[in-house]
C-alpha cells in the first residue's frame, strides 16, 4: 500500500492536525508472519450501567447474550462478584447508589483515595489500574512501544469517570477517535527509507522533550507528595512519548489496516461504527506487537450524553426522566426493560465480534485468541439498582491455558479483586503491593 | 433558622492544577497574538467536587495533545515572528544574541515569573541544538523554544513561585508575588499576567492588600474582559454548558440558529450590568435582553435586522433577569419541552445554596409515560405522591415558577389547552418563605433575599479559590462584610481577591520551602 507512507509522512510533519485528512480504515488484521510469537494478551472491555440478564449457573446463556453462544466453551463467568473494597470506603449517606462512582475503582485492587473533600463521591486511584499495571510490567520485558492500547467511544467529550489509571491519581483516558488512533499507531510504521524531513522532525521533537523533562524534574522538587506523584506521572508520559520517537519498524511482511471513507466520530449515530473500528484497530495493534494489552472503553460511566440511535432509539421519544434525557443510555438503563435488553444484546454482539476478530489472527498452530483473555467489566449490577454487587463480569479466553473456561463459577459476595489477581497471575505478574491482600487472593476455581 | 455565626475564611492547601482549556487558549492568545489552532484541540477538564471545573493531572493523552498544540502554535507563530520578538536579527551573527533576549523576555511571560539561570541556559542550548545541529533556520529554532515553553510544567501548571520563597505566617503561607499575579490575572481576565502586572510582582507590590487592589482595579478597567470571566463563572454556576443541548427539530425547528446566541447573551447581560455598576439583584430583575434576528422571535420582539446582539427591553411582566433569558431556559429543559426539576434544582442548589435531605434508601428512579392530557406540571407533580417527594418537594416548586417558558424560553400562558400554573412557594435557608404567582414575582422576591447574595458569594469563593462546598462560608461572610449588602457585581467579584482564602495557602504534606 503506497498510500500508507504518504499519510505517515504528512502526519509526522504536521502532527495531529493532519489526522482530519486521513480517510478511515476498514481495518483488517495484520498478517500472521508479523506477529511476535508466544506473547499473551490481555484485553479489557467495559461498558456500564449494568446488564439485565446474566448466565445461569450451568452456563445457559440468556437471550441478550446469545451472540456468545458459539464461544460458550471459551467463557468463564464468575457469578456473585462484589466490590467490597470500594464499598468499604464509600459513604452511602452522601450519594446512595455507588454504581457511577465505581467506574473509577473497578480495575483497582486497593482502597480509593477520597478526593480533596469529604463531600466528593468520586475518589482517586492509589495505584495503576489492572490494564496499566500488567501492561507496564509486560512492556518492561518486551520493550513494546505502548503499555496499553487505550481506545474508546464518545468518551472524552462528556467525561463521566474512567477506570484506567496510568499511575496513582492519573487517569488514562482513551483515544476515542479512530482516525487519530490509527494515525498514531500505524503511520510511519512501514517506512524503510528514512525521510530527511521526518528525521529532522524527530530530532527536534526529541530535543524539545529533553528540555521538558528537565523542566518537570525541577518543577517537581517544589511540590508536596500528592502533587509530586501527579507530576511524576506527567514525566513518565513524556518519557513514553519520547520513546515512541524511535522509529518502530514492524518486522517482516506485516500489513497495516486498509483505509476507507471518513465519518463524524463524535456523532452518536456512528457509535457502532466507531466501536467496530476501535476493535479492529486494537486487535491489529496487538497483532503487530505494539502492546500486549488492549483496553476498550465501550461506554462511559454515566452515559447520559448519547442515545442508542443506531438501535432505533431516537433522542426524542416523548418520555421524560430525571436520569438524563429521553432515550439516553443512562435513562434506558433505569428503565430495565425492552430497550435495555436491546442495548445489552448489542454490547454482547460487539464482544462476540471482538472474540471473532481475535480468533481470525493465526498464531502458532492456532489463533491469537488462544493466548488471550478478554476481561469484561461493568460498574454496576443492573441499570436500575446502580449497585456494586452481582457484578456482571466475565472472562473469555484462557490466556494460553491458564483459565478454566467453559464454566460459570458460582460464588456469593466474593471480592472482585479475586478476578483481578487471577489475571495478574495468568500473566506472571505478582500482585503483591498492588492488590490489598486483606480481600483474598486469586478467586479459587478460575485457574485450570 | 438563625443566620450562621461568623466563621473565619478557610485557608487550604492549593492542589496543583493545570491550565483549563479556556485559560490555555487565552494564554496562547495573549502570548502569540492568535488562539491555538482549532485543529489541535486542547485537553478539557472535569467538574471538581465543588461544582466548578478542575483540571488536575496530565497523563499521556493530555501530554500528547499539548505536544500537538505546541507544534501547531509554534508553526503559526513563526510566520509572524516580528510581532512578538524583542529583536530582529539583521545578520547571522545577531541571531544568537536575539535568541537570548527572546528567551528571557518571552520566557518570563510564558512562565509568569522570571526564568531561573539554568532554565535560560537549557532553553538556549535547545535553540542552539535546533539551529546548529538539526540545521533549522532561525525562525524554526525559535519555534523549538516556543514548543518547549508550552509543554513545560512551568507553563502548564499554576505554581509560579519565582525567586522569593513563600512567607510563613503562623500555619499559613502568603503566596509569592508571582503566584498572586497569576491568580489575580486568571481570575479577573481569564488570561496570564501582562507585563505591568509582572513588573508589579517584581517590585514586590502584590503581597500587600493595597498593592493588590491597585492592580485588581487596573485589570478590571477592561470591562469586556471581566464580563468574560464572570460569564465563565456564571456558565459553571448555573450549569449552562450548551455543548450537548439539542432540541427536537419537530418541536423547535430553529434552535440550531438560536443556540449560538445563548452564552453570548449571558455575557452581554453581565457586561451591561458591569457597565452600569449595578447590584447583584439586577441580574435577577433587569428586563433587558440581547437579541439578534435569530432570537428576537423567541422573545416576541421585532428582529433588529442584525446578527449581532442588540439590547432591547423585554416585556417586564414576563422577563426579569438571567433566569428568564434563553440560556437558562433552553439548557435547563428537555429536547421538546420545559423541565421544572432541572430548573428548580439550579435555583435550589446553586442560587440559594439549599441543602437537600438524603434520598430514601433504594428508591428506584422511574420512567413514567407522559399522558397526552397532562401538562408538564401535572406530570411532575406525580413526584409528590411517592417516596421521591422527600427531595422533589424542595426541587420542583422553584422550577414550576418558570412554567410560562417552554423548552427554548418562549413565553406561554397555556399548555395543551390548559392555563399554565407557575405559582408556588419556597423555603429559603434563612427560614424565610417566599411565595409567587410567576417567575417575575419569584425573581423579585429572591433578589431581595440575603440568601441569594450569600450563596452568590459562596459560589464565587468556590470558583475563585477552589474551596469545597462545605468550607466556603467564612470566605463568603468576609467578602460580604467588606462590600456591604447590595454591592455591585463588579465589587463582589473583586472583593474576593482580598480574601485570605485567595492570598494564602497551607503547606502541603511533604512540601519543603
CSV table of C-alpha atoms in Angstrom, one decimal, chain A residues 12-17 93-94 96-97 115-120 122 132 146 154 156-159 166 169-171 173-175 180 184 199-201 203-205 207-209 211-212 214-216 218-219 221-228 230-231 233-235 237-238 240-241 244-245 305 315-323 325-326 330-331 334-335 384-387, chain B residues 14-16 39-40 44-46 49 56-64 67-68 71 111 113 116 118-119 122-123 126 129-130 134-136 140 144 147-149 151-159 161-162 244 246-249 333-336 338-339 341-342 358-360 362-370 376 379-380 383 392 468-470 508-512:
chain,number,residue,atom,x,y,z
A,12,UNK,CA,4.5,13.2,11.2
A,13,UNK,CA,5.3,16.6,9.6
A,14,UNK,CA,2.1,18.2,10.7
A,15,UNK,CA,1.3,16.4,13.9
A,16,UNK,CA,-2.2,15.6,14.9
A,17,UNK,CA,-3.6,18.3,12.7
A,93,UNK,CA,-25.4,8.8,53.0
A,94,UNK,CA,-23.8,11.2,50.6
A,96,UNK,CA,-27.0,6.4,47.9
A,97,UNK,CA,-26.2,4.5,44.8
A,115,UNK,CA,-10.6,13.5,46.6
A,116,UNK,CA,-9.9,16.8,48.3
A,117,UNK,CA,-13.0,17.0,50.4
A,118,UNK,CA,-15.4,14.6,52.2
A,119,UNK,CA,-18.3,15.8,50.0
A,120,UNK,CA,-16.8,14.2,47.0
A,122,UNK,CA,-15.8,10.0,43.3
A,132,UNK,CA,-1.7,-0.4,33.1
A,146,UNK,CA,2.8,1.1,24.3
A,154,UNK,CA,-17.7,9.0,22.7
A,156,UNK,CA,-13.9,12.3,26.4
A,157,UNK,CA,-16.5,14.7,25.1
A,158,UNK,CA,-18.7,14.1,28.1
A,159,UNK,CA,-16.4,12.7,30.7
A,166,UNK,CA,-1.7,5.1,34.1
A,169,UNK,CA,-4.1,9.6,40.6
A,170,UNK,CA,-3.5,10.0,36.9
A,171,UNK,CA,-6.4,8.8,34.8
A,173,UNK,CA,-8.4,8.4,29.2
A,174,UNK,CA,-8.8,6.6,26.0
A,175,UNK,CA,-8.4,7.9,22.5
A,180,UNK,CA,-6.3,9.7,15.5
A,184,UNK,CA,-0.7,7.3,15.9
A,199,UNK,CA,14.3,12.7,10.7
A,200,UNK,CA,14.8,16.4,11.3
A,201,UNK,CA,11.3,16.5,12.8
A,203,UNK,CA,15.3,15.1,16.3
A,204,UNK,CA,13.6,18.3,17.0
A,205,UNK,CA,10.8,16.6,19.0
A,207,UNK,CA,15.3,17.9,21.7
A,208,UNK,CA,12.1,19.6,22.9
A,209,UNK,CA,11.1,16.7,25.1
A,211,UNK,CA,14.1,20.1,27.8
A,212,UNK,CA,10.5,19.4,29.0
A,214,UNK,CA,14.4,18.7,32.8
A,215,UNK,CA,11.8,21.3,33.5
A,216,UNK,CA,9.3,18.8,35.0
A,218,UNK,CA,13.0,20.9,38.5
A,219,UNK,CA,9.3,21.7,39.0
A,221,UNK,CA,11.0,19.5,43.7
A,222,UNK,CA,8.8,22.4,44.9
A,223,UNK,CA,5.8,20.2,45.4
A,224,UNK,CA,4.1,18.2,48.2
A,225,UNK,CA,3.8,14.5,48.0
A,226,UNK,CA,0.4,14.3,46.3
A,227,UNK,CA,1.3,16.8,43.6
A,228,UNK,CA,4.7,15.3,43.1
A,230,UNK,CA,1.0,13.7,39.6
A,231,UNK,CA,4.0,15.4,38.1
A,233,UNK,CA,3.3,10.6,36.1
A,234,UNK,CA,3.4,13.6,33.7
A,235,UNK,CA,7.1,13.0,33.4
A,237,UNK,CA,4.1,10.2,30.0
A,238,UNK,CA,6.7,12.5,28.4
A,240,UNK,CA,6.8,7.3,26.8
A,241,UNK,CA,6.1,9.8,24.1
A,244,UNK,CA,8.0,6.2,20.7
A,245,UNK,CA,10.0,8.7,18.6
A,305,UNK,CA,-24.9,12.1,26.7
A,315,UNK,CA,-33.2,11.2,21.1
A,316,UNK,CA,-36.8,12.4,21.4
A,317,UNK,CA,-39.4,9.7,22.2
A,318,UNK,CA,-41.9,11.6,24.4
A,319,UNK,CA,-40.7,10.3,27.7
A,320,UNK,CA,-39.1,12.4,30.3
A,321,UNK,CA,-36.9,11.2,33.2
A,322,UNK,CA,-34.7,12.8,35.7
A,323,UNK,CA,-32.0,10.3,34.8
A,325,UNK,CA,-32.8,12.9,28.6
A,326,UNK,CA,-35.3,10.7,27.0
A,330,UNK,CA,-28.5,6.1,31.2
A,331,UNK,CA,-32.2,6.7,31.2
A,334,UNK,CA,-33.0,2.9,34.7
A,335,UNK,CA,-36.0,1.5,32.8
A,384,UNK,CA,-31.8,0.5,37.9
A,385,UNK,CA,-30.0,-0.5,41.1
A,386,UNK,CA,-26.7,1.1,40.3
A,387,UNK,CA,-25.2,-1.3,42.8
B,14,UNK,CA,-4.0,24.6,46.9
B,15,UNK,CA,-3.7,21.4,44.9
B,16,UNK,CA,-1.7,21.6,41.7
B,39,UNK,CA,-7.2,21.5,14.5
B,40,UNK,CA,-5.3,20.7,17.7
B,44,UNK,CA,-10.6,19.7,28.6
B,45,UNK,CA,-11.4,19.3,32.3
B,46,UNK,CA,-13.9,17.6,34.5
B,49,UNK,CA,-16.1,18.2,43.8
B,56,UNK,CA,-5.7,18.3,37.6
B,57,UNK,CA,-3.3,15.8,36.2
B,58,UNK,CA,-1.6,15.4,32.8
B,59,UNK,CA,-1.5,11.8,31.6
B,60,UNK,CA,-0.3,10.5,28.2
B,61,UNK,CA,-3.3,11.7,26.4
B,62,UNK,CA,-3.1,15.2,27.7
B,63,UNK,CA,0.7,15.4,27.1
B,64,UNK,CA,0.2,14.3,23.5
B,67,UNK,CA,2.6,18.4,22.2
B,68,UNK,CA,0.4,18.7,19.1
B,71,UNK,CA,3.7,22.4,17.4
B,111,UNK,CA,6.3,31.1,32.9
B,113,UNK,CA,7.8,34.7,36.6
B,116,UNK,CA,16.0,30.7,36.6
B,118,UNK,CA,19.5,27.2,34.5
B,119,UNK,CA,16.2,27.5,32.6
B,122,UNK,CA,18.8,25.0,28.9
B,123,UNK,CA,16.5,26.9,26.5
B,126,UNK,CA,17.8,23.8,22.9
B,129,UNK,CA,20.9,22.4,19.0
B,130,UNK,CA,17.9,23.1,16.8
B,134,UNK,CA,19.4,19.9,13.4
B,135,UNK,CA,20.2,22.7,11.0
B,136,UNK,CA,16.9,24.6,11.3
B,140,UNK,CA,12.1,27.4,13.4
B,144,UNK,CA,11.5,25.0,19.1
B,147,UNK,CA,7.3,24.4,21.8
B,148,UNK,CA,9.4,23.6,24.8
B,149,UNK,CA,7.9,26.5,26.8
B,151,UNK,CA,5.0,21.9,27.0
B,152,UNK,CA,6.8,22.8,30.2
B,153,UNK,CA,5.4,22.1,33.6
B,154,UNK,CA,6.2,25.7,34.5
B,155,UNK,CA,3.8,26.8,31.8
B,156,UNK,CA,1.1,24.2,32.1
B,157,UNK,CA,0.5,24.3,35.8
B,158,UNK,CA,-0.5,27.1,38.2
B,159,UNK,CA,2.5,27.3,40.5
B,161,UNK,CA,6.8,30.6,42.8
B,162,UNK,CA,9.5,32.8,41.3
B,244,UNK,CA,-24.9,18.9,24.3
B,246,UNK,CA,-30.1,19.8,21.4
B,247,UNK,CA,-33.8,20.2,20.5
B,248,UNK,CA,-36.3,18.1,18.7
B,249,UNK,CA,-36.5,19.8,15.3
B,333,UNK,CA,-35.0,21.9,29.7
B,334,UNK,CA,-35.6,18.8,27.6
B,335,UNK,CA,-35.3,18.4,23.9
B,336,UNK,CA,-39.0,19.1,23.4
B,338,UNK,CA,-39.6,22.6,29.8
B,339,UNK,CA,-38.1,20.6,32.7
B,341,UNK,CA,-36.8,19.7,38.0
B,342,UNK,CA,-33.7,20.8,36.2
B,358,UNK,CA,-30.8,12.3,51.7
B,359,UNK,CA,-33.0,10.4,49.3
B,360,UNK,CA,-34.7,7.4,50.9
B,362,UNK,CA,-33.4,2.0,47.5
B,363,UNK,CA,-35.8,4.2,45.6
B,364,UNK,CA,-35.7,3.2,42.0
B,365,UNK,CA,-35.8,6.0,39.6
B,366,UNK,CA,-38.7,5.6,37.3
B,367,UNK,CA,-39.6,6.5,33.8
B,368,UNK,CA,-43.3,7.1,33.7
B,369,UNK,CA,-45.0,7.7,30.4
B,370,UNK,CA,-46.3,11.2,30.0
B,376,UNK,CA,-45.7,19.4,32.3
B,379,UNK,CA,-46.7,15.2,35.0
B,380,UNK,CA,-44.0,16.2,37.5
B,383,UNK,CA,-43.4,13.2,42.5
B,392,UNK,CA,-38.7,16.8,45.0
B,468,UNK,CA,-15.0,23.0,48.8
B,469,UNK,CA,-18.8,23.5,49.2
B,470,UNK,CA,-18.6,22.9,52.9
B,508,UNK,CA,1.1,20.6,51.5
B,509,UNK,CA,2.2,17.3,53.0
B,510,UNK,CA,5.7,16.5,52.0
B,511,UNK,CA,6.4,20.0,50.7
B,512,UNK,CA,9.5,21.8,51.8
